[in-house]
Structures are given as structure tokens and as C-alpha cells.
Short mmCIF file of C-alpha atoms and ligand atoms in Angstrom, two decimals:
data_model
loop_
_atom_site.label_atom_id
_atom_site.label_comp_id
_atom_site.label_asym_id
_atom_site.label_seq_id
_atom_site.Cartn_x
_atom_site.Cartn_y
_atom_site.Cartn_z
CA UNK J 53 -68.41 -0.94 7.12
CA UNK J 54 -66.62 2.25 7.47
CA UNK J 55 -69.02 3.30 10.74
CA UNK J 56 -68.63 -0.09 12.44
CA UNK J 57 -64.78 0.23 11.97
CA UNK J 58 -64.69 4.15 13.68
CA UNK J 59 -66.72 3.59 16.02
CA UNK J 60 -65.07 0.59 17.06
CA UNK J 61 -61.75 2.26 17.08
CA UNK J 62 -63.04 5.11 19.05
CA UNK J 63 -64.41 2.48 21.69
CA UNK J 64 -61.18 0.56 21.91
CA UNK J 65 -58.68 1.83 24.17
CA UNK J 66 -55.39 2.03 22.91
CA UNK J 67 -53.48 1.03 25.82
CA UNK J 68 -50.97 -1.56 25.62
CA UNK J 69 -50.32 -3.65 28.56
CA UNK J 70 -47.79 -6.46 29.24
CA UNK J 71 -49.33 -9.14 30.60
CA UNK J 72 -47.02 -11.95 30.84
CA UNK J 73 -45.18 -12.39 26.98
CA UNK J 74 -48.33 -11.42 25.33
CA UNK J 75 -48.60 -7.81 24.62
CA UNK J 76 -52.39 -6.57 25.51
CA UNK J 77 -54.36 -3.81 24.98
CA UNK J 78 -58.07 -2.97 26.16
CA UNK J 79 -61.22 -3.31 24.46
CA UNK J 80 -64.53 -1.61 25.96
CA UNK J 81 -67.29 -3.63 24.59
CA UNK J 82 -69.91 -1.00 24.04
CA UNK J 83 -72.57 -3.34 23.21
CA UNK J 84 -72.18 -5.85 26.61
CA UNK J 85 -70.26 -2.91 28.25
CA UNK J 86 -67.68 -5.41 29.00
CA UNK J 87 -63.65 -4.15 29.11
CA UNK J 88 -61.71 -6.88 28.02
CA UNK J 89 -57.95 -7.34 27.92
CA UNK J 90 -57.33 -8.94 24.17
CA UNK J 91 -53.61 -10.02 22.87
CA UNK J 92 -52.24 -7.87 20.34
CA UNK J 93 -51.32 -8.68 16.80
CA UNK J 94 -48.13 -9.63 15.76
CA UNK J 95 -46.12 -7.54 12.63
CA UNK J 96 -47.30 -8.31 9.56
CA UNK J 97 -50.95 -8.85 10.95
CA UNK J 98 -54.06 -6.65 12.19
CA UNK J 99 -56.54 -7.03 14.38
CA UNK J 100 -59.72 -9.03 12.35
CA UNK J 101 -62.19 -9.50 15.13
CA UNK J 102 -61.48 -8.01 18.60
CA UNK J 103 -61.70 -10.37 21.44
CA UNK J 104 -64.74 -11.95 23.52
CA UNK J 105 -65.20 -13.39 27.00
CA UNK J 106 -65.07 -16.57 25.00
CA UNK J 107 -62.36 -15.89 22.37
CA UNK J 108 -59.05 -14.29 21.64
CA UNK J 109 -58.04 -11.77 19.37
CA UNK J 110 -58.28 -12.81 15.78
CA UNK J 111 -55.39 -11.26 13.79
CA UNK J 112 -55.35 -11.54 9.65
CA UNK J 113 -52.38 -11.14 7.67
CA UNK J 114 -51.84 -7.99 6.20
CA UNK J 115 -53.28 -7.81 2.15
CA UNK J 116 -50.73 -7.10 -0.44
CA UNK J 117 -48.99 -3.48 -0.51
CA UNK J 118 -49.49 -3.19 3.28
CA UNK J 119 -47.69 -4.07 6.20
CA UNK J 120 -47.68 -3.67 9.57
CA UNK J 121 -43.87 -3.40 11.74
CA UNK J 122 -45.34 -3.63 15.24
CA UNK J 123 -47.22 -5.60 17.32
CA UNK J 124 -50.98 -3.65 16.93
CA UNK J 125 -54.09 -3.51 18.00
CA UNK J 126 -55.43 -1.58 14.20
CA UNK J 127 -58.14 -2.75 12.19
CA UNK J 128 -56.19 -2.45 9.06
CA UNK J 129 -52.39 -2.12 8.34
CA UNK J 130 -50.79 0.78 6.62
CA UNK J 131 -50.59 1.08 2.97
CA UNK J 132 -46.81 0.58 1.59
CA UNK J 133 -46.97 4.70 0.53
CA UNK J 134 -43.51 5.54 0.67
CA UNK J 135 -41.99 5.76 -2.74
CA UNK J 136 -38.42 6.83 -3.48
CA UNK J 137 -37.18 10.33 -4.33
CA UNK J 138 -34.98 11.00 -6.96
CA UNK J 139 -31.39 10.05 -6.52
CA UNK J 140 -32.77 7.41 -4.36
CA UNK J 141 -32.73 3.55 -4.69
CA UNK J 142 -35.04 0.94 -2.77
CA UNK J 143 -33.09 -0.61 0.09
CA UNK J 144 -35.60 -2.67 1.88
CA UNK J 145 -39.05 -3.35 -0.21
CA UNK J 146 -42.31 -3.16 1.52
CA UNK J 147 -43.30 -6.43 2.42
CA UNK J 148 -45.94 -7.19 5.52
CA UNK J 149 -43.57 -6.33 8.35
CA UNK J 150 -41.30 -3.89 6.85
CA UNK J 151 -42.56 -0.72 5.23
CA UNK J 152 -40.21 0.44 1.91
CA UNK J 153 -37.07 2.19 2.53
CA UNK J 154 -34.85 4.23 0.32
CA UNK J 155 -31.34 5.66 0.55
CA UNK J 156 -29.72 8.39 -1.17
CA UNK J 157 -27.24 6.92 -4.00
CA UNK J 158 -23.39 6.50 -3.74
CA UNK J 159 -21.70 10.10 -2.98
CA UNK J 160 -25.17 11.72 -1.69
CA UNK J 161 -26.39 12.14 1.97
CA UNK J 162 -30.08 12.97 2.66
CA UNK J 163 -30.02 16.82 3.98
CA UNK J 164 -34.43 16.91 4.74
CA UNK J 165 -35.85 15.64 1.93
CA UNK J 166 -33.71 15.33 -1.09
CA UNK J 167 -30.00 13.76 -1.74
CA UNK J 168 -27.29 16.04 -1.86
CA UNK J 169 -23.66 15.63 -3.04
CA UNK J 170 -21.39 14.86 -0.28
CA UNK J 171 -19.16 17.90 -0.32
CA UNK J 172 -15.40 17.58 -1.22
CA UNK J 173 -12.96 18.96 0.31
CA UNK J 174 -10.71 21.75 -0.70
CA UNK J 175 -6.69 21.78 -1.63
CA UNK J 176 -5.21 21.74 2.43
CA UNK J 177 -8.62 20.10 3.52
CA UNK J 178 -8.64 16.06 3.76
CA UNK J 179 -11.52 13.66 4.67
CA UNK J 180 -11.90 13.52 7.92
CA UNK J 181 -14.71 10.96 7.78
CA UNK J 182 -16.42 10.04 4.75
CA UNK J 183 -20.21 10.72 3.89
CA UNK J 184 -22.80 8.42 4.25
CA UNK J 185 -25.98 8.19 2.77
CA UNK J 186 -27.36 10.42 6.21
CA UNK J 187 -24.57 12.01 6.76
CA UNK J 188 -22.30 14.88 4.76
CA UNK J 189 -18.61 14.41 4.83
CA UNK J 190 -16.55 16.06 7.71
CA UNK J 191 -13.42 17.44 6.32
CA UNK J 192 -10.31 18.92 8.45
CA UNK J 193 -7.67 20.91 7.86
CA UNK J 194 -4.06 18.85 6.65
CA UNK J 195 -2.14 19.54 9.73
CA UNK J 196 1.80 20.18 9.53
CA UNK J 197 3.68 17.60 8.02
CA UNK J 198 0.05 16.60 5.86
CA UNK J 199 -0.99 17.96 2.53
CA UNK J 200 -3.77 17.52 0.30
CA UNK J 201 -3.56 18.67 -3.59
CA UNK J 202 -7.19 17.66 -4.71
CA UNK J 203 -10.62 18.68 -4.21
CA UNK J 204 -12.33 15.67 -3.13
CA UNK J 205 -14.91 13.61 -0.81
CA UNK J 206 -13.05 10.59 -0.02
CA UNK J 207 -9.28 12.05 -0.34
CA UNK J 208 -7.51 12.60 3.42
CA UNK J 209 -4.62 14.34 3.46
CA UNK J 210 -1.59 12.68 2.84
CA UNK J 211 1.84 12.71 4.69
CA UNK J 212 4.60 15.14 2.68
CA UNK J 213 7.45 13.26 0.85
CA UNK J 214 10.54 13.54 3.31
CA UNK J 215 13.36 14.02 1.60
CA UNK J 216 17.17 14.04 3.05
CA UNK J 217 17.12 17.93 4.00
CA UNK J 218 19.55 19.08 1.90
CA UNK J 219 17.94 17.26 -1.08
CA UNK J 220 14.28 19.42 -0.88
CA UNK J 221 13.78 21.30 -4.03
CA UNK J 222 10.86 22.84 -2.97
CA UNK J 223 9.33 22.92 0.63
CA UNK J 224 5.55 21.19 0.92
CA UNK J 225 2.87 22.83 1.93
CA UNK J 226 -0.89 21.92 3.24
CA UNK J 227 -1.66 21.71 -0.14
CA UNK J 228 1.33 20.64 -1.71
CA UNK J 229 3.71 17.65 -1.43
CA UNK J 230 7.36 18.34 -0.93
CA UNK J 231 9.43 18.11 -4.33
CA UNK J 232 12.98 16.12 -3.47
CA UNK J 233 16.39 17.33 -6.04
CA UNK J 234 16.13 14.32 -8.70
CA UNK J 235 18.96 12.36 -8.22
CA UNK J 236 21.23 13.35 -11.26
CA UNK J 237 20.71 10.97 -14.21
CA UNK J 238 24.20 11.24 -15.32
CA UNK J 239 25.52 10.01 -12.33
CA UNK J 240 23.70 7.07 -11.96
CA UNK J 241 24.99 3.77 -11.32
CA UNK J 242 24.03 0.97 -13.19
CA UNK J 243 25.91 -1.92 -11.71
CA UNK J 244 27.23 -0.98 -8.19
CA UNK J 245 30.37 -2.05 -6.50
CA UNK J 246 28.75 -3.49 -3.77
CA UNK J 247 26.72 -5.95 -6.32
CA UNK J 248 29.70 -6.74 -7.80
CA UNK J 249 31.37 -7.66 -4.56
CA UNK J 250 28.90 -9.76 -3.64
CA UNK J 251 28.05 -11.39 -6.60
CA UNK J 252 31.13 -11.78 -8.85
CA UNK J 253 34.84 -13.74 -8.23
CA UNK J 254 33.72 -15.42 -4.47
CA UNK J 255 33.26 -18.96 -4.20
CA UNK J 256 30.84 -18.56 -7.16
CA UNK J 257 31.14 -22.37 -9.21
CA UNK J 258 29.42 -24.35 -11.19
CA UNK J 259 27.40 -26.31 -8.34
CA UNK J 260 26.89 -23.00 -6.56
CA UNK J 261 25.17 -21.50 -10.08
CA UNK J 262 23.06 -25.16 -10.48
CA UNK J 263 21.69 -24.70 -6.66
CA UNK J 264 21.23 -20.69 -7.47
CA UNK J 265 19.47 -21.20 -10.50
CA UNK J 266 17.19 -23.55 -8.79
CA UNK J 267 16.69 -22.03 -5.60
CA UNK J 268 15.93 -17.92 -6.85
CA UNK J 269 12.17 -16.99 -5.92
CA UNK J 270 9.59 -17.60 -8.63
CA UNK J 271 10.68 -14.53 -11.98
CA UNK J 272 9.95 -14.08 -14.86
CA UNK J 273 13.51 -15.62 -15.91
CA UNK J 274 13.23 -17.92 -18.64
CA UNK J 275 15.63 -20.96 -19.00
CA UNK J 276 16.56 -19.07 -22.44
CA UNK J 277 18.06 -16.60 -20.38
CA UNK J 278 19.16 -18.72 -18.27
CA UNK J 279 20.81 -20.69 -21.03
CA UNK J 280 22.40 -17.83 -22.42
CA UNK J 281 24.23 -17.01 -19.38
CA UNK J 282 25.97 -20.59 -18.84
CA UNK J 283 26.73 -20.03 -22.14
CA UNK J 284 28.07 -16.97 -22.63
CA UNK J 285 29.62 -16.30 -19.24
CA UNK J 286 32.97 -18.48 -17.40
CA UNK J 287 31.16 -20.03 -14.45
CA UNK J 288 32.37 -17.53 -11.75
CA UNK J 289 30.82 -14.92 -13.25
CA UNK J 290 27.12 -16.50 -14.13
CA UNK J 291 25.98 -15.97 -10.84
CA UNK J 292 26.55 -12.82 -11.12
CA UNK J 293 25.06 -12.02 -14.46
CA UNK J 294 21.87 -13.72 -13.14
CA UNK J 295 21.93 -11.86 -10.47
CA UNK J 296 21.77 -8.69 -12.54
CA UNK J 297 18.86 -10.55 -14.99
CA UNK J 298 16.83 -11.39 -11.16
CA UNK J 299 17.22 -7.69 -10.17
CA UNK J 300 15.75 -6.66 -13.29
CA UNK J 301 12.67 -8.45 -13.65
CA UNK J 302 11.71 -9.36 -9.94
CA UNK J 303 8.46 -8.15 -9.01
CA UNK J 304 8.66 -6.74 -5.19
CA UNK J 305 8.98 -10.20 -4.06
CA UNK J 306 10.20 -10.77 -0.45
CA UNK J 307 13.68 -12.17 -1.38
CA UNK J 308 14.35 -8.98 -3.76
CA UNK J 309 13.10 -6.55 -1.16
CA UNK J 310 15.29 -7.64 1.29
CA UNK J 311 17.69 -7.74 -1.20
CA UNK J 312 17.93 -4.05 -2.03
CA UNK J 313 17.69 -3.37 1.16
CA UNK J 314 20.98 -5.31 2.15
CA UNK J 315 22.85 -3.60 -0.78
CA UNK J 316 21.72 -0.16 0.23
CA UNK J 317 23.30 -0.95 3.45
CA UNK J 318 26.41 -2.55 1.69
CA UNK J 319 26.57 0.73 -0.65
CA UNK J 320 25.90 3.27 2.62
CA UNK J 321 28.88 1.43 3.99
CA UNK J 322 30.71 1.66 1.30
CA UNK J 323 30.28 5.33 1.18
CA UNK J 324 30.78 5.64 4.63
CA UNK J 325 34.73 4.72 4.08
CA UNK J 326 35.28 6.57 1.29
CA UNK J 327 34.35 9.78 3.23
CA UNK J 328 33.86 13.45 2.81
CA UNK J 329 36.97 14.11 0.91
CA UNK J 330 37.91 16.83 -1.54
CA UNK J 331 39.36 15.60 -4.67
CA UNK J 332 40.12 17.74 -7.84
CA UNK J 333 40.10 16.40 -11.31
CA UNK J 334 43.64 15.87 -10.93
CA UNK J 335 43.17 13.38 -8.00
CA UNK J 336 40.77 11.65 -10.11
CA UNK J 337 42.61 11.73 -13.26
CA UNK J 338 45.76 9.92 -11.28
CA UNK J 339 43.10 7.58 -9.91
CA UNK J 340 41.78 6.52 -13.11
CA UNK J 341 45.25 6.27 -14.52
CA UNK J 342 46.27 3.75 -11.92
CA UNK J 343 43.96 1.18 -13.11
CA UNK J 344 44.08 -0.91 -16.08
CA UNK J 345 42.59 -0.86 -19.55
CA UNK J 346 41.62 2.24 -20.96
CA UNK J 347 41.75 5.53 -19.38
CA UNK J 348 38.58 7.71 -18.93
CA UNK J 349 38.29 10.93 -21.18
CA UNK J 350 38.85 13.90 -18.85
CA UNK J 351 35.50 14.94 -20.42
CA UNK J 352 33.92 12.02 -17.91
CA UNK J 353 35.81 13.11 -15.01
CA UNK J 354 34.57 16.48 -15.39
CA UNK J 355 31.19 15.55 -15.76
CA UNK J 356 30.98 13.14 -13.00
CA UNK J 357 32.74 16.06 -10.68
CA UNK J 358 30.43 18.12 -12.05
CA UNK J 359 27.14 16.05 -11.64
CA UNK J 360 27.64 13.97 -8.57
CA UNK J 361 28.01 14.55 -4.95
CA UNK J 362 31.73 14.15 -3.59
CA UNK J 363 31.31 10.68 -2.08
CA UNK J 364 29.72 9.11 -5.09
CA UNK J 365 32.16 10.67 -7.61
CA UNK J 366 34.94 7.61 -7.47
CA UNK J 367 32.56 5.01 -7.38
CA UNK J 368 30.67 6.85 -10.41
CA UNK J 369 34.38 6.62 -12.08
CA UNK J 370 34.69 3.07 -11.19
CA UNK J 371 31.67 2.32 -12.85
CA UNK J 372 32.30 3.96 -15.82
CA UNK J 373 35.66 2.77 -16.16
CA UNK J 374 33.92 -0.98 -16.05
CA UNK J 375 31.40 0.10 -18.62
CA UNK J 376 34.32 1.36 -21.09
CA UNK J 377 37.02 -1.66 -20.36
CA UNK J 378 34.02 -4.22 -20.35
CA UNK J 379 35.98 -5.66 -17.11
CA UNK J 380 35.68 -6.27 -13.55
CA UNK J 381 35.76 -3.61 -11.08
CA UNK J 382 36.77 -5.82 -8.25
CA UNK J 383 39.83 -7.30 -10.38
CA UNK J 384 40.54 -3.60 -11.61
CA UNK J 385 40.77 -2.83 -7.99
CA UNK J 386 43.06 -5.58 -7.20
CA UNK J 387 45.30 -4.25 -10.09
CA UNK J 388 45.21 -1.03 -9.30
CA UNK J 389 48.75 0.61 -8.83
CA UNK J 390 48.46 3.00 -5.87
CA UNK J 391 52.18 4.18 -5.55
CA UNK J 392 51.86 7.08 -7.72
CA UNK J 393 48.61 8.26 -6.26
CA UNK J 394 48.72 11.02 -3.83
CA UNK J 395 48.30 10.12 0.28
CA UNK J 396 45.02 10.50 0.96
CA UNK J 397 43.81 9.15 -2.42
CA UNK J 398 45.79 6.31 -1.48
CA UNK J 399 44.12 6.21 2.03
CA UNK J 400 40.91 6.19 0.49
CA UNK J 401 41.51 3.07 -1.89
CA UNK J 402 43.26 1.17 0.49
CA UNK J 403 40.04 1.60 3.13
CA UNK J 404 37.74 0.75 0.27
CA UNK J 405 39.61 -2.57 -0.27
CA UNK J 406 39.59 -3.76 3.17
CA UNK J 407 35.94 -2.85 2.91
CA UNK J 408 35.32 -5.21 0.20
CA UNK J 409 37.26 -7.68 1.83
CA UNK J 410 36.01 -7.44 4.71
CA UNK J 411 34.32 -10.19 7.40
CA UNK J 412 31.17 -8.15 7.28
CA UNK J 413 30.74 -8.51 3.26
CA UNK J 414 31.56 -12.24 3.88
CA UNK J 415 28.77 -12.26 6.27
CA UNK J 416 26.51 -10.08 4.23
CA UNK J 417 27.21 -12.53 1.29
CA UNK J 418 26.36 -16.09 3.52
CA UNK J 419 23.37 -13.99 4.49
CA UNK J 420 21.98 -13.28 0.44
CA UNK J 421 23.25 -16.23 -0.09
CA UNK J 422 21.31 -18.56 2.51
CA UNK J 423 18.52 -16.34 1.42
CA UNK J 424 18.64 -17.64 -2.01
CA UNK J 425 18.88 -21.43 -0.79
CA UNK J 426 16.94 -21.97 1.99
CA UNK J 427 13.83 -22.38 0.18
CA UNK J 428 11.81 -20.31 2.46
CA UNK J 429 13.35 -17.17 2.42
CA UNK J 430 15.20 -16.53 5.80
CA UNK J 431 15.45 -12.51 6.31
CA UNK J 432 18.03 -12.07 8.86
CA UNK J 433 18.90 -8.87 10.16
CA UNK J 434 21.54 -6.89 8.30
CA UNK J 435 21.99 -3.35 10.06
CA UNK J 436 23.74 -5.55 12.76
CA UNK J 437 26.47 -6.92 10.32
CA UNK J 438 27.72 -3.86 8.64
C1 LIG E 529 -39.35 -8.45 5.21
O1 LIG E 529 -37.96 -8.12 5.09
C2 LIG E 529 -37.23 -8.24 6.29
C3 LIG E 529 -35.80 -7.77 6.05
O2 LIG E 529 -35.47 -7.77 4.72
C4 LIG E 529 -37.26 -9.68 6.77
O3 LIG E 529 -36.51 -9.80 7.99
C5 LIG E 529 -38.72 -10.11 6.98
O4 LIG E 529 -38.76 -11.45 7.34
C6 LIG E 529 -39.54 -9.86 5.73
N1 LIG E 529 -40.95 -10.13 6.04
C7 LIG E 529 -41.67 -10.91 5.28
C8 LIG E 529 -43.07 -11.06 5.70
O5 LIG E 529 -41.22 -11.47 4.28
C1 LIG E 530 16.15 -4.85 -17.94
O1 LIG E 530 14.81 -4.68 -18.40
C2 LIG E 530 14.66 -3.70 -19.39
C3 LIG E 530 13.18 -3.57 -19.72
O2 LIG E 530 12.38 -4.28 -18.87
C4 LIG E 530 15.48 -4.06 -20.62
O3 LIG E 530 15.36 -3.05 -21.59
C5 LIG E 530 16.93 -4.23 -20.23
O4 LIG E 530 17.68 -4.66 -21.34
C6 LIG E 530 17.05 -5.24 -19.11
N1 LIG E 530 18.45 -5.33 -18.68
C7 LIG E 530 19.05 -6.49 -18.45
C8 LIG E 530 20.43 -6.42 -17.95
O5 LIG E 530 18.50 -7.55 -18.65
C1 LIG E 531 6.51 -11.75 2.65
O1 LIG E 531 6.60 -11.01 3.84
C2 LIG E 531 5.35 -10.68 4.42
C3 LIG E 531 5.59 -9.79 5.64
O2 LIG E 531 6.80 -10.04 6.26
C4 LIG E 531 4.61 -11.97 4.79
O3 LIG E 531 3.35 -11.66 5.34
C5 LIG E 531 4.43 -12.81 3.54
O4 LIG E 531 3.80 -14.03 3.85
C6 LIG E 531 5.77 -13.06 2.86
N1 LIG E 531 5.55 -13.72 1.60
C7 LIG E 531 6.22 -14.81 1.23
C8 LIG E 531 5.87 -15.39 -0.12
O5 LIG E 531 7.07 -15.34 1.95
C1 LIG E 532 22.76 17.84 -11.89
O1 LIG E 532 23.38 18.16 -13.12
C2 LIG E 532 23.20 19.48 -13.55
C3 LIG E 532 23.86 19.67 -14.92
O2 LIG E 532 24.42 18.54 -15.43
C4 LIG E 532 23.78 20.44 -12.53
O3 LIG E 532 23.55 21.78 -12.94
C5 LIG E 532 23.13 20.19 -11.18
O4 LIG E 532 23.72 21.00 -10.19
C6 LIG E 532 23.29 18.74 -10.78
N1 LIG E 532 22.57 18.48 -9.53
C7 LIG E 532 23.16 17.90 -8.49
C8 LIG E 532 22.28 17.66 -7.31
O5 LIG E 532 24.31 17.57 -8.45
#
């Protein structure tokens, strides 16, 4: 068997021709001396008997654990040999037409013949492209502006934290992020002017709180909160009180997003017309004076000079003066006694009021407002208003 199979393959020539769609190859007959042009086999199939004047190839399906992927003109197809390395799973099984193949695992790249780890790249080194099984990851430098902090083979660099310039605290590098000043705790604002403009003492009634309380996107508010609030609270200032519950437990809905962003522009307005001014603690002192209620301790004047930036230091006061008198800023304002304040203090007030009363926070309020009840949330542009 083996003889008749050599010799035959050393007879045959292994030339394949096209010959219409049928691929061909020639066969020298050594026993009638006859050269014949016989079809190939198809994958998955050898050659069985070659052909005759009078008959065609005769192709047989390859046995079990052998296959064949081309079209051939063998007496016998290939055994299914390969068999996975180490570190190497199956991903196509041997199976007449395909031969087994394997591929490194997850995180390894074939480098010749064995699976290596897909290198990581250093601190100030990101992934430039990621490994493959074949192929080793390609990591670059961070360039300016970029950082990396880890070792790793799927980490690219990442952009540096941009902070307001005179707020960096320590300047990035390629392998570290920038660190921004922390915003002082203490002078923190819990409730801001601008949300209590906009939320407390305008049209705010009854109807407006039943459409509100309806309308707000989909929270976590229960109607035990919201309960408590009719309750507890006169009707012109439940809207506001929800509005504080909704801003603490909405989850990065659309509505809430635009949201803070509206007040930030509100509160950088606000800022904007208080100014860079200078005021010692006695400016401050008179200021808190001038309202009513409860003075501040000088203690929290000093403090708040001490902690926060200029600009934010009289709203900081206002805030605290709410906190401690349990009031209204917005009525405290409207109360507030400017005569004995010095000029520019008075200046200052007197632009914050027409602030708060002005068209634009009208607008800005319509705006949150028609954002709460139309029930799609409309996001019109702010910046323009303000
Ligand atoms: C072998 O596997 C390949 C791909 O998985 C498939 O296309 C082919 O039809 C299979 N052959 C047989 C004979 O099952
Ligand atoms: C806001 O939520 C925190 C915790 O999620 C809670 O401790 C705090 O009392 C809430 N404040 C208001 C005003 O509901
Ligand atoms: C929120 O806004 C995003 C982008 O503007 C939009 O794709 C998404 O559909 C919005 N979601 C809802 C619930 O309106
Ligand atoms: C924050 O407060 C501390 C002490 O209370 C003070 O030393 C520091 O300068 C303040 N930082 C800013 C940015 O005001």
C-alpha cells in the first residue's frame, strides 16, 4: 500500500491548473503512459482514486483527526497535529477543513513560540495601542498636558486636572496629575443665595407646589417627604424646601445637571457684582449689624475673612447669618438697613439687590421653571440670559 501510494505521488505532477471553475492538476499515467488533466479535491476531502480517460477524480472525505484546508490533489489529508502550548486556549478545533488553532490567553502575545505578558507601561508611559494575542503593547510617552501614575498594559495617559491657575497646589507632571487648593471647608455654602432667589418668596403657591411636585424628574423623593414639607412649611416656601430635598438626592439626571449648571451661572453672576473689593472686619461687622435677628460672633467674621476668598466672604456671612436666625436671606436683605453702612459697602448691597431682582433672574427662574413642567425637559440656553 505504502509503494503504490509513493510511487504514485512521485508520478503525479503537482501542477495545478485552472481550467474553467474546476481547479486541475496533472496526472502521468505510468502504466498507459497517458497525462491526464483530473479535478482537484475540494477542503475537507483527498484524492481516493486519480482520474481515467473514462472517469473523474474520486475524492473521499477526510477520516477523523484530519483535515484538509485546500483544494488538493494528496492521497491522504494531514493529521490534526497541532496541539496548544501552555498559556494557550483552542480557538478554532480541527475539524476536516480547518486544522486546530490556538491563541495566547488574555494579556499575552505570542513572541516565536511561547505567550508572553504584554508589557505595561511605566509611570509617564500610556498605552498607545493595546496588545493582542500577536502583538505586544506599544506604549508612548504622556505628552505635555498628559500624565500617567500607574504601571500598566491597558492604562493611556490621562489629561492633567486643570485647575483655575491660581488654585494649583501642586503642578502635574507626566507622571503625576495636577493637585487643585481644596476649596476651604469652612467656607462652604450650604444653601446659596442664588437658590434661594430662585426658589423661595416668587410666585411660589399652592398650585405651583401641586404641578412641581408632580412634574420633578423621576428621585428618590418619597411622598413622606413630600408630606412633611406641605406640612411643615407655609406654601411659599415648600417649593423651595423641595427643591433643596431634589438637589440632594438626584442622581445626575438631565434636569439636575442643567440645573447646577444654571445656578453656577446665577452664583458667577452674583459674584461678578459684588466685585473685587477690600473689606475689613469692620465693614463686615457693620454689614452684619444692619440686618435683622441675631448678630454674628466676630469669631465668624474672622474666620470667614480668614478662610474665604474676598468675593465669597459676604455671601459666606449671609449664609451663616440664615443658618443662626433660621430666616430668609432674601427677606433679611429686603430688611436690611443700609444708612449706617459705609459707601461702598452700601454700593455693593444695593448692586446685589438689583441683581436678585433683576429681569435676568426672572428669566433664569421661567427657564428652571418650564424645565420642571414641561414634561420633557426643555434645556434652553442660559449663558445668553445672565
Ligand atoms: C470547520 O470550522 C469552520 C469555522 O469554524 C467552519 O466554517 C467549517 O464549516 C467547519 N468545517 C466542518 C467540516 O465542519
Ligand atoms: C442630604 O442627604 C444626606 C445623606 O444622603 C443627609 O444626611 C442629609 O440630611 C440630606 N439633607 C437634606 C436637606 O435632606
Ligand atoms: C439626557 O441628555 C442626553 C444628551 O443630551 C440625551 O442623549 C438623553 O437622551 C437625555 N436623557 C433624557 C432622559 O432626557
Ligand atoms: C483655608 O483655611 C486655612 C485655615 O483655616 C488657611 O490657612 C488657608 O489659607 C485657607 N485656604 C484658602 C485657599 O483660603
Amino acid at each position: 500500500m505504502y509503494k503504490i501510494i509513493c510511487c504514485t505521488l512521485v508520478v503525479a505532477l503537482h501542477v495545478a491548473v485552472t481550467a474553467g471553475n474546476n481547479l486541475k492538476y496533472i496526472y502521468y499515467n505510468r502504466d498507459t503512459h497517458e497525462s491526464l488533466q483530473c479535478d482537484m479535491c475540494p477542503p475537507g476531502t483527498f484524492v481516493k482514486r486519480h482520474c481515467t480517460a473514462q472517469q473523474r477524480t474520486e475524492c473521499a472525505p477526510c477520516p477523523a483527526n484530519h483535515y484538509a484546508d485546500q483544494w488538493n490533489d494528496e492521497r491522504e489529508c494531514e493529521y490534526c497535529s497541532t496541539v496548544c502550548k501552555e498559556l494557550q486556549h483552542v480557538t478554532q478545533e480541527c475539524n476536516g477543513t480547518r486544522p486546530r488553532e490556538c491563541e495566547c490567553a488574555a494579556g499575552y502575545f505570542l513572541e516565536v513560540e511561547f505567550c508572553l505578558p504584554h508589557t505595561k507601561c511605566p509611570p509617564g508611559y500610556g498605552v498607545k495601542q493595546q496588545g493582542t494575542p500577536e502583538r505586544d503593547t506599544v506604549c508612548a510617552e504622556c505628552p505635555t498636558g498628559m500624565y500617567s501614575d500607574v504601571s500598566s498594559s491597558t492604562a493611556p495617559c490621562q489629561k492633567q486636572t486643570s485647575c483655575r491657575k491660581h488654585r494649583v497646589s501642586h503642578e502635574g507632571s507626566s507622571t503625576e496629575d495636577t493637585k487643585c487648593m481644596e476649596e476651604n471647608r469652612s467656607c462652604k455654602i450650604d444653601i446659596t443665595l442664588c437658590e434661594e432667589a430662585l426658589f423661595r418668596s416668587r410666585q411660589a403657591s399652592d398650585s405651583w407646589s401641586d404641578v412641581l411636585l408632580h412634574r420633578l424628574p423621576p428621585t428618590d423623593l418619597t411622598s413622606q417627604q413630600i408630606e412633611s414639607i406641605r406640612n411643615n412649611y407655609e406654601p411659599k416656601d415648600q417649593l423651595f424646601y423641595l427643591f433643596k430635598l431634589y438637589r440632594n438626592q438626584s442622581k445626575g439626571d438631565n434636569f439636575s445637571k442643567q440645573l447646577r449648571k444654571d445656578l453656577k451661572i446665577c452664583e458667577k453672576g452674583m459674584l461678578k457684582e459684588i466685585g473685587h473689593i477690600g473689606l475689613t472686619v469692620k465693614h463686615l461687622t457693620a454689614l452684619m449689624q444692619s440686618l435683622p435677628g441675631r448678630p454674628l460672633e466676630k469669631s465668624d467674621i474672622e474666620n470667614t475673612m480668614k478662610n474665604c476668598p474676598k468675593r465669597r466672604q459676604i455671601l459666606k456671612l449671609l449664609s451663616l447669618w440664615r443658618e443662626q436666625n433660621g430666616g430668609n436671606t432674601i427677606e433679611g436683605l429686603q430688611r436690611l438697613t443700609s444708612n449706617k453702612l459705609p459707601k461702598k459697602l452700601q454700593k455693593v448691597m444695593k448692586r446685589l439687590d438689583s441683581f436678585l431682582s433683576s429681569v435676568a433672574m426672572y428669566r433664569l427662574y421661567d427657564k428652571i421653571i418650564l424645565g420642571i413642567t414641561s414634561t420633557k425637559t426643555q434645556l434652553v440656553k442660559t449663558d445668553s440670559l445672565l
